[in-house]
mmCIF file of C-alpha atoms and ligand atoms in Angstrom:
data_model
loop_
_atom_site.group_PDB
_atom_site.id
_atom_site.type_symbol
_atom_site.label_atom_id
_atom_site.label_comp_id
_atom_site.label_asym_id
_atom_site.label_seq_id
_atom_site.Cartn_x
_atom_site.Cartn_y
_atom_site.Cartn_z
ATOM 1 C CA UNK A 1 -8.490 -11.502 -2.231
ATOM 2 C CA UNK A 2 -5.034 -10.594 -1.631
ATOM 3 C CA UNK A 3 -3.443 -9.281 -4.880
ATOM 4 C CA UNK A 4 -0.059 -9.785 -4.174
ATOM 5 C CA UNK A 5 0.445 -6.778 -5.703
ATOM 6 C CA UNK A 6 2.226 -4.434 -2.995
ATOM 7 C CA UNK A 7 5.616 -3.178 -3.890
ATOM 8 C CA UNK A 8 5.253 -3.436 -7.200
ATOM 9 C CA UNK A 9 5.837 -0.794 -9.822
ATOM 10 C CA UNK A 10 3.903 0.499 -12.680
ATOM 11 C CA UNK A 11 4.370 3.301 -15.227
ATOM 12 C CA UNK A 12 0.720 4.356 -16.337
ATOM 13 C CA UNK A 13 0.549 6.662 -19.670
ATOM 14 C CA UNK A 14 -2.784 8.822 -20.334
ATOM 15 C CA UNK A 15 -3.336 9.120 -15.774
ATOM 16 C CA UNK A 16 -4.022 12.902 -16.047
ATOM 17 C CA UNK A 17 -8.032 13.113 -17.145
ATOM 18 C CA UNK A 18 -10.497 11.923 -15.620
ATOM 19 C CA UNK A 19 -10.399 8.839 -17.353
ATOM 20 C CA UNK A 20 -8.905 5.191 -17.466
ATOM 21 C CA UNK A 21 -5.560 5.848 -16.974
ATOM 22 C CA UNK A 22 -6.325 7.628 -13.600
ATOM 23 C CA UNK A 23 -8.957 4.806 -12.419
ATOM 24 C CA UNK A 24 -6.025 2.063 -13.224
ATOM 25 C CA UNK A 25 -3.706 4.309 -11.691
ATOM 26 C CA UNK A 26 -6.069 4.734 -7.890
ATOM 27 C CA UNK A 27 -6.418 0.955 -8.321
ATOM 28 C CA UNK A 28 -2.834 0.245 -8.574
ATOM 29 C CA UNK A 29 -1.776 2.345 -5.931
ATOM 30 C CA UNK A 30 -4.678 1.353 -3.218
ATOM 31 C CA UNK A 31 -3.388 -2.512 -4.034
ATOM 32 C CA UNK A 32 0.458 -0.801 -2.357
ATOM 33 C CA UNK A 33 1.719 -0.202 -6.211
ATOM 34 C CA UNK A 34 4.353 2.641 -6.757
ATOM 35 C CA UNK A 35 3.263 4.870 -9.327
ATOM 36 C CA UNK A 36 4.947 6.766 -11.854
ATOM 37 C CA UNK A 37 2.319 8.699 -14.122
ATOM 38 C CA UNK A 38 2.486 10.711 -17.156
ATOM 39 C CA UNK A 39 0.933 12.749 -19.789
ATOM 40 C CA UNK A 40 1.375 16.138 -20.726
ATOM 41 C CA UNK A 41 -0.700 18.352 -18.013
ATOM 42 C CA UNK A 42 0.908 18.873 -15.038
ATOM 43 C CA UNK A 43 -1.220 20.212 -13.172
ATOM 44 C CA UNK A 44 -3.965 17.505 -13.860
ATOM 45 C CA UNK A 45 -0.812 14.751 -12.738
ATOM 46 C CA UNK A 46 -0.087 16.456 -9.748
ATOM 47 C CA UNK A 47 -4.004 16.444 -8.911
ATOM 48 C CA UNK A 48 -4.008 12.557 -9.461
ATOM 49 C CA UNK A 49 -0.906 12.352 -7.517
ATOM 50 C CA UNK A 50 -2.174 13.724 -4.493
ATOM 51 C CA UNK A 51 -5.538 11.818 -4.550
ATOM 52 C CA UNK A 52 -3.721 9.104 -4.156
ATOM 53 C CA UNK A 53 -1.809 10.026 -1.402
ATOM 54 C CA UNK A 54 -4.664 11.365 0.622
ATOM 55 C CA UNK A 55 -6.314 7.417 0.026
ATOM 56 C CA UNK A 56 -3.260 6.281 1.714
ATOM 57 C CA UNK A 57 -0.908 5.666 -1.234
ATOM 58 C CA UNK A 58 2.530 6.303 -2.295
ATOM 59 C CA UNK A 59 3.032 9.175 -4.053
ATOM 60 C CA UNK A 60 3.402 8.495 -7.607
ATOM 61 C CA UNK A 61 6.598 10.292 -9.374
ATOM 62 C CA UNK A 62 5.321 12.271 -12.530
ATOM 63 C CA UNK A 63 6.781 12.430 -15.657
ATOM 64 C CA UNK A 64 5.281 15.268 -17.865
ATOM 65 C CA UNK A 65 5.978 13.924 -21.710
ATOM 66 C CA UNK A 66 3.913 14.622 -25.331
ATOM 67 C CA UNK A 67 3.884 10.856 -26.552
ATOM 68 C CA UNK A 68 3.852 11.923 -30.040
ATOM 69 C CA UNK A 69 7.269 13.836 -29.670
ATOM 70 C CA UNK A 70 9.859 11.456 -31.315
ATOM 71 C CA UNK A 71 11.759 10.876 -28.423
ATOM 72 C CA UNK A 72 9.279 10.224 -25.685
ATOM 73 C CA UNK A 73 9.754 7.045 -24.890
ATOM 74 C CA UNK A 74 13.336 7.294 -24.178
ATOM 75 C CA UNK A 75 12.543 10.042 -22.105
ATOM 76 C CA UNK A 76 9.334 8.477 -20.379
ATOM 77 C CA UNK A 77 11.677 5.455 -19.711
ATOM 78 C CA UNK A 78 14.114 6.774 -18.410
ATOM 79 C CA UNK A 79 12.882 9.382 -16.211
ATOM 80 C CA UNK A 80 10.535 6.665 -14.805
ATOM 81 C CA UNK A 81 12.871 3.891 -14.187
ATOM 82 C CA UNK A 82 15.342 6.695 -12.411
ATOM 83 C CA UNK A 83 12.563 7.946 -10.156
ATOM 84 C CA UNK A 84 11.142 4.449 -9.280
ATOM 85 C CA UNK A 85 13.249 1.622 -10.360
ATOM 86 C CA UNK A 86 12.702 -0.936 -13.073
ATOM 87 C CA UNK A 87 9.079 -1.606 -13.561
ATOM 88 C CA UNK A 88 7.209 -4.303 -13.171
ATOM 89 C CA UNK A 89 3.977 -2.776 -15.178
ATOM 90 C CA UNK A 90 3.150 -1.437 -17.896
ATOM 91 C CA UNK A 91 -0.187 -0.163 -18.207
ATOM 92 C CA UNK A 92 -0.606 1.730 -22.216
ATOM 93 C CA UNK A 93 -3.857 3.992 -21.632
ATOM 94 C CA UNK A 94 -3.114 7.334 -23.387
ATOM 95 C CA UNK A 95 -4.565 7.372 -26.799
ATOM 96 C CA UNK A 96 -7.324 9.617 -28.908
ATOM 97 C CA UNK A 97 -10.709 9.087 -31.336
ATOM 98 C CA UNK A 98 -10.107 9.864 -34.863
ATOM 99 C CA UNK A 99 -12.895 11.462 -36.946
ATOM 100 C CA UNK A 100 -13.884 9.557 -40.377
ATOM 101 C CA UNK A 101 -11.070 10.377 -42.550
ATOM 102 C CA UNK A 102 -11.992 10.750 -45.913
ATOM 103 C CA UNK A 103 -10.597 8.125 -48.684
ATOM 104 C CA UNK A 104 -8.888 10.940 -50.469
ATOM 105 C CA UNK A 105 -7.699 12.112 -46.313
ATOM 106 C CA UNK A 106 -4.266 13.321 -46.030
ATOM 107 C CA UNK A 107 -1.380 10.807 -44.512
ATOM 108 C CA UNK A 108 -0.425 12.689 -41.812
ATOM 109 C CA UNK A 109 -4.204 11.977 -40.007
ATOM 110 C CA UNK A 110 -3.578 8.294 -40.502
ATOM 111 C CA UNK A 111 0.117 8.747 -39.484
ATOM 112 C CA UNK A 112 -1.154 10.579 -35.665
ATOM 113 C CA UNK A 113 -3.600 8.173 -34.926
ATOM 114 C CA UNK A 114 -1.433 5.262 -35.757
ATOM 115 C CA UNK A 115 1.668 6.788 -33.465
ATOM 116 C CA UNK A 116 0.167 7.843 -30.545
ATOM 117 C CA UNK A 117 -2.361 4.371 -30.261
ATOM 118 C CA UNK A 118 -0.338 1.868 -31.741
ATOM 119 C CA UNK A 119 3.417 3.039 -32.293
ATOM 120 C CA UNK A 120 3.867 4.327 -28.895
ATOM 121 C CA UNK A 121 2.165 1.470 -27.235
ATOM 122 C CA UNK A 122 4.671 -0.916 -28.881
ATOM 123 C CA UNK A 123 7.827 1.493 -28.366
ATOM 124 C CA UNK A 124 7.263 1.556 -24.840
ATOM 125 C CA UNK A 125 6.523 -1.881 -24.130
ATOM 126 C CA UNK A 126 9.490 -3.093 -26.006
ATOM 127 C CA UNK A 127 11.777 -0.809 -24.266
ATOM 128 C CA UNK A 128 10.812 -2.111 -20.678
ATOM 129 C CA UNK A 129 10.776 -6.058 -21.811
ATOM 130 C CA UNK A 130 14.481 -6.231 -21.613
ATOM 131 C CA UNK A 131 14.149 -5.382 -17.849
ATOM 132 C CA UNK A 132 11.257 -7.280 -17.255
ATOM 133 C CA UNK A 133 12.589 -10.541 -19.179
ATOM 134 C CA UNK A 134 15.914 -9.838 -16.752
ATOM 135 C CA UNK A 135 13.719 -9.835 -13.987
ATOM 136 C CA UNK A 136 11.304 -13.158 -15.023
ATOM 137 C CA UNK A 137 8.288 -11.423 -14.442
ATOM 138 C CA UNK A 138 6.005 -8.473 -15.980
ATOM 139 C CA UNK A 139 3.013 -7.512 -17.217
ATOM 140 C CA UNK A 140 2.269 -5.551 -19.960
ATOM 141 C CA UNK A 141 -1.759 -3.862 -20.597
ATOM 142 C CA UNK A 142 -2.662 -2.261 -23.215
ATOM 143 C CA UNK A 143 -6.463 0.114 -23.425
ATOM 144 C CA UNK A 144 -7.604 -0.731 -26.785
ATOM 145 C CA UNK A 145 -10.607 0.107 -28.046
ATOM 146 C CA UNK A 146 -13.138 -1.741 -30.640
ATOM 147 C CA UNK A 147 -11.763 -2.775 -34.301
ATOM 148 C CA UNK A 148 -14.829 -3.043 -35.615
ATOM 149 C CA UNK A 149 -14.244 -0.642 -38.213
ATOM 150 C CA UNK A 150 -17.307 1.805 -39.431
ATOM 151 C CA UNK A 151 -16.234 3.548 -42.131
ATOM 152 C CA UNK A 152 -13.098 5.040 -42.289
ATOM 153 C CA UNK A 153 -11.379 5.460 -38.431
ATOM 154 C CA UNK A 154 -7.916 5.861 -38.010
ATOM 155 C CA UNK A 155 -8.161 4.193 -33.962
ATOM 156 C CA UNK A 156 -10.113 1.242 -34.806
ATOM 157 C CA UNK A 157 -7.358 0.202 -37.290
ATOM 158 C CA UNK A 158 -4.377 1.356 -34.761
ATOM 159 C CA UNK A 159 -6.258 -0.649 -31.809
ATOM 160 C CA UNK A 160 -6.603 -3.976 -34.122
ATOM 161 C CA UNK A 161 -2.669 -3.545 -34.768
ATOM 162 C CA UNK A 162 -2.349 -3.229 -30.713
ATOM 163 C CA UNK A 163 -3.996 -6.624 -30.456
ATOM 164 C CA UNK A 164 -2.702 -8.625 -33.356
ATOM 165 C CA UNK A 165 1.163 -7.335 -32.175
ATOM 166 C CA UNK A 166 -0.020 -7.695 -28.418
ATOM 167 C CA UNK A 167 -0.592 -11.608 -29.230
ATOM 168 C CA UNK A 168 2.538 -11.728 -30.992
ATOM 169 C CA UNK A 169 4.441 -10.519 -27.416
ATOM 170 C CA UNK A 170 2.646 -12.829 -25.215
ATOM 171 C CA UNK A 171 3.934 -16.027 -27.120
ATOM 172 C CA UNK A 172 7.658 -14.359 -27.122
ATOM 173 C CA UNK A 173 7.753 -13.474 -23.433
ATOM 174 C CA UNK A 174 5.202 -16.346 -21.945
ATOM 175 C CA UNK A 175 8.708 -18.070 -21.017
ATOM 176 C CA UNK A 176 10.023 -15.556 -18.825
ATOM 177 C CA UNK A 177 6.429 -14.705 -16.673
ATOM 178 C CA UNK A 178 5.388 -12.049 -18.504
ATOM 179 C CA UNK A 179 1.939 -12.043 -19.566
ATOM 180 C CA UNK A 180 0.553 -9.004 -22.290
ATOM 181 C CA UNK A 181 -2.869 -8.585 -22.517
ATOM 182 C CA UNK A 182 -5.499 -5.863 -23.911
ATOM 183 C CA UNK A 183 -8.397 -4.806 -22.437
ATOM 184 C CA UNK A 184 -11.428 -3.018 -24.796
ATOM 185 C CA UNK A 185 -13.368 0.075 -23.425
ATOM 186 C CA UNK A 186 -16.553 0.463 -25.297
ATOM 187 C CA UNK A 187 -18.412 3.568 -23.857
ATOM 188 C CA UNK A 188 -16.540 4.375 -20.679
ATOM 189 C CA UNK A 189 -17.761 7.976 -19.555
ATOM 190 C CA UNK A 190 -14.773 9.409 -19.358
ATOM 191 C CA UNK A 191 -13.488 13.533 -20.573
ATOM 192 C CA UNK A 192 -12.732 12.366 -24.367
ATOM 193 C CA UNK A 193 -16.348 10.888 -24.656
ATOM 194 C CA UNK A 194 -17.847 13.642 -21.961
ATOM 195 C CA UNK A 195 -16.126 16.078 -24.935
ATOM 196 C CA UNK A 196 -17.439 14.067 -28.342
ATOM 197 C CA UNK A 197 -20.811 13.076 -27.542
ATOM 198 C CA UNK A 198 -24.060 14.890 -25.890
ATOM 199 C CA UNK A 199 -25.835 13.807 -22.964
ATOM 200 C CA UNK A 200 -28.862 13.383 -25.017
ATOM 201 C CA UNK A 201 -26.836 11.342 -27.472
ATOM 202 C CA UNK A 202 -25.341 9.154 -25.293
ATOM 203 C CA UNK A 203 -28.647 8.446 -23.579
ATOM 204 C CA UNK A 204 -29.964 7.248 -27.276
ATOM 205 C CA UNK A 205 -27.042 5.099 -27.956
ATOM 206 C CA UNK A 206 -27.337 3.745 -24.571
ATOM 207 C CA UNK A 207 -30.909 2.541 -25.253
ATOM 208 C CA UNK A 208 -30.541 1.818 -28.358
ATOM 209 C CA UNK A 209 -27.199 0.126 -28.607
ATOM 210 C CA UNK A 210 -25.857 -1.149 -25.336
ATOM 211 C CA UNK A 211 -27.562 -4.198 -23.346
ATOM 212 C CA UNK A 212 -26.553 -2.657 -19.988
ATOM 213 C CA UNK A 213 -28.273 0.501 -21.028
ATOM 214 C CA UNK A 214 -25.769 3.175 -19.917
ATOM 215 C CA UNK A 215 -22.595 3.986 -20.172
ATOM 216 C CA UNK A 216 -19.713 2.303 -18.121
ATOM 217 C CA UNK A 217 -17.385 4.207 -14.931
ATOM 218 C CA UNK A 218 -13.859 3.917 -15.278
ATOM 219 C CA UNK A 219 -13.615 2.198 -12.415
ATOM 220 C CA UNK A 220 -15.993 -0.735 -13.885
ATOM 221 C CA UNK A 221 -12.857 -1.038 -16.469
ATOM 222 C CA UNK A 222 -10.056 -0.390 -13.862
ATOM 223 C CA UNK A 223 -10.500 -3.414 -11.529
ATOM 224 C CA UNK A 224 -10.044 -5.290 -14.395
ATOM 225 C CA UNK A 225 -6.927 -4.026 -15.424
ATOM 226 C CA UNK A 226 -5.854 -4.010 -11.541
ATOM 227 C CA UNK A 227 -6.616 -7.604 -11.729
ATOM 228 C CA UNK A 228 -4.583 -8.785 -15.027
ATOM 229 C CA UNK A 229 -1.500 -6.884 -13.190
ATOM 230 C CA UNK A 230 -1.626 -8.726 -10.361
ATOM 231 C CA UNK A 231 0.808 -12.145 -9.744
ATOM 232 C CA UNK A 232 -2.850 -13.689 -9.777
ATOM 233 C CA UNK A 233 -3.489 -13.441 -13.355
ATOM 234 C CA UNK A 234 -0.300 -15.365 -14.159
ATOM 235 C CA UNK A 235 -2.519 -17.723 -16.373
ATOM 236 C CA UNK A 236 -3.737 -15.240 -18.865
ATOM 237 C CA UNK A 237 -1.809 -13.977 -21.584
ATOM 238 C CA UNK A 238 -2.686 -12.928 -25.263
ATOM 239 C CA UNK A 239 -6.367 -12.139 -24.574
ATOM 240 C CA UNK A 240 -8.418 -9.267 -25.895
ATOM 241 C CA UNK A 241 -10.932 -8.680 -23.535
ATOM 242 C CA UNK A 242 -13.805 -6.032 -23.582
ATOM 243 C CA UNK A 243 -15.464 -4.571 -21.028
ATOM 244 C CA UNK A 244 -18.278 -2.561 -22.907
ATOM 245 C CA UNK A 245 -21.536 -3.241 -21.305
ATOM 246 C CA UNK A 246 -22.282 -5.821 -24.219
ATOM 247 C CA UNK A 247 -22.287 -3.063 -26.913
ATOM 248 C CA UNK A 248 -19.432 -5.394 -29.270
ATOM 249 C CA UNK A 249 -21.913 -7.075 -31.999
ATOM 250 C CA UNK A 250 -19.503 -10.010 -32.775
ATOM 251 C CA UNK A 251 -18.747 -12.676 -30.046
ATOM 252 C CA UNK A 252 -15.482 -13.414 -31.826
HETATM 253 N N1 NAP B 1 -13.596 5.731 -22.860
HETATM 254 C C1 NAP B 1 -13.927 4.833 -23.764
HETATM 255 O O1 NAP B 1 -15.072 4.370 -23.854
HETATM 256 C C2 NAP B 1 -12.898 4.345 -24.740
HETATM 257 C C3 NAP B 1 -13.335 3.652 -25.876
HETATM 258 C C4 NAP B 1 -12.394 3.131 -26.744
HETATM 259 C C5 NAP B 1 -11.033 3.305 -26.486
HETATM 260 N N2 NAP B 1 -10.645 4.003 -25.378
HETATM 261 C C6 NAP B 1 -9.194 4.127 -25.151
HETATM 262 O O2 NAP B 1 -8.901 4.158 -23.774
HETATM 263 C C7 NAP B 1 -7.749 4.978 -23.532
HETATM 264 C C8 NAP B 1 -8.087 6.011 -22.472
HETATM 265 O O3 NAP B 1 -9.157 6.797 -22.951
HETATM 266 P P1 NAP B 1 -10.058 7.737 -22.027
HETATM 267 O O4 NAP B 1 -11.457 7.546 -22.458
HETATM 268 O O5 NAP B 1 -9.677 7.597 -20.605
HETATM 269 O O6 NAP B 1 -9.604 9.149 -22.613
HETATM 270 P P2 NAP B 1 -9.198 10.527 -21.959
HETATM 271 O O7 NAP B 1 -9.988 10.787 -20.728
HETATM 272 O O8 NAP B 1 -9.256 11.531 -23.050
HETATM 273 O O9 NAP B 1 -7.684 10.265 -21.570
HETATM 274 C C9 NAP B 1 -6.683 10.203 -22.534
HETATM 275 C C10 NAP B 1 -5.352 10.320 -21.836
HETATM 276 O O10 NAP B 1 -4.322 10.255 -22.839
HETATM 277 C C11 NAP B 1 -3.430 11.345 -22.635
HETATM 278 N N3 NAP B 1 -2.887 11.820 -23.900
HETATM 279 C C12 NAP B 1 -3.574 12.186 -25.017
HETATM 280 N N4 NAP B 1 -2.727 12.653 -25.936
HETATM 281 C C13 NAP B 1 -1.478 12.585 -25.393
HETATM 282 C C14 NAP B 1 -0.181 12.946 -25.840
HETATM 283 N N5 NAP B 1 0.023 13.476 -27.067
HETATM 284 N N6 NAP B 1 0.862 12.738 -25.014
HETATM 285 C C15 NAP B 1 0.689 12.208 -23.781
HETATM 286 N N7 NAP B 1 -0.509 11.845 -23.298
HETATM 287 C C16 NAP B 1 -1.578 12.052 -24.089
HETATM 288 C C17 NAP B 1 -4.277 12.440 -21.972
HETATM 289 O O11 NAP B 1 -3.469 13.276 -21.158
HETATM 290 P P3 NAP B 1 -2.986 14.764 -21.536
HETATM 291 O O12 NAP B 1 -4.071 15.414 -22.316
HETATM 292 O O13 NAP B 1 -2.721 15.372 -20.189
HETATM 293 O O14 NAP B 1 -1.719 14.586 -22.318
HETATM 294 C C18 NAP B 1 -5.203 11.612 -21.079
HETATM 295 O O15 NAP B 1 -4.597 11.384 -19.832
HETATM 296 C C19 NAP B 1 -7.373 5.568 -24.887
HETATM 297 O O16 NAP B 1 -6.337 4.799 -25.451
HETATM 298 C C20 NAP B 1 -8.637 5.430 -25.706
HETATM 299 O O17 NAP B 1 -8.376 5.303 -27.100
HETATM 300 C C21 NAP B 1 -11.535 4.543 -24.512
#
């Protein structure tokens, strides 16, 4: 299938690990994307930069940014915009676990985890609509994560804010072609959950918890993201969908 994606642009956050955000970036740019990706190690940017240009790719412009600073998203935006013009994607990917936090837990935990995976995601997005509403056509994906909520997790909470705001876009910007959608890792093997959990761990949970019985590649996530950025996923807008392996409990 033709994706209709080629000339495009997209600005992927959270491309340097070996994670989602560099899957979603090789998919974008092997569908003829142009890239601009950015977190805060260079060197790992400039790696993912020219993978993609040895597949046969444009090479992606890199913006090197903290996403917590305060004024990163003026100076993601603007730096990506001047290196490859107003963008037609927006793919929201970088993001961290939180430990429990403790009832008694200090603010400024709860205060991180809600900036970099909810804030940010929003501050971004609603500084490229403008363009994109200008333009009559965007799309807007955001890397959630579950909400179901064990204990006391900072992420789960930011993540459920990502999707309650998230629907709240789609039925502004429906009007003008946009479409904003989020898309639910649950056990993706990627360096954050390479760092948190054993091998031996994850092959318990994985029997014990997941129907596929292992963990998912971020590709396995990527093509789905690839897909919702496409002209070809016009149709959907305001979902939350999860690509976990079956590990969610709840259907709804
Ligand atoms: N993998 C899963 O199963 C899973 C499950 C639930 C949710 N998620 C979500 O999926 C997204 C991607 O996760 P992943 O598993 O691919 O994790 P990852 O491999 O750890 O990647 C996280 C990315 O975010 C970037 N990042 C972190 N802090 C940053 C900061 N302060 N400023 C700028 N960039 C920053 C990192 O780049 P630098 O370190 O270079 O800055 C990295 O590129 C996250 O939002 C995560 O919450 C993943």
């Amino acid at each position: 299938m033709d994706l209709q994606l080629k000339g495009k642009t997209a600005l992927v956050t959270g491309a340097s690990s070996d994670g989602l955000g560099r899957a979603i970036a090789q998919g974008l740019a092997a569908e003829g994307v142009k890239l601009c990706i950015t977190s805060r190690r260079r060197p790992l940017l400039e790696e993912v930069a020219a993978g993609i240009v040895a597949a046969g790719g444009h090479e992606p412009a890199i913006v090197v940014a903290d996403i917590m600073k305060e004024d990163a998203v003026s100076q993601i935006t603007s730096e990506a915009v001047k290196k490859i013009g107003p963008i037609d994607i927006l793919i929201n990917c970088a993001g961290i676990g939180s430990p429990q936090i403790a009832i008694e837990g200090p603010d400024a935990e709860w205060i991180q985890m809600m900036t970099i995976n909810f804030d940010r995601v929003r501050q971004l997005t609603h500084a490229l609509l403008p363009s994109m509403i200008e333009r009559c056509w965007g799309r807007i994906i955001n890397i959630s994560g579950k909400s179901e909520n064990k204990g006391m997790l900072a992420t789960p909470s930011a993540k459920a804010a990502v999707h309650a705001w998230s629907k709240g876009v789609s039925n502004l910007v429906g009007k003008h072609g946009i479409t904003c959608n989020s898309v639910a890792p649950g056990r993706i093997l990627t360096e954050q959950l390479r760092r948190k959990y054993t091998e031996e761990w994850r092959a318990e949970e994985s029997a014990r918890d997941i129907p596929m019985g292992r963990y998912g590649e971020p590709d396995e996530l990527a093509c789905l993201a690839v897909f919702l950025a496409s002209p070809r996923a016009g149709y959907i807008t305001g979902t939350v969908m999860p690509v976990d392996g079956g590990l969610r409990r709840y259907a709804f």
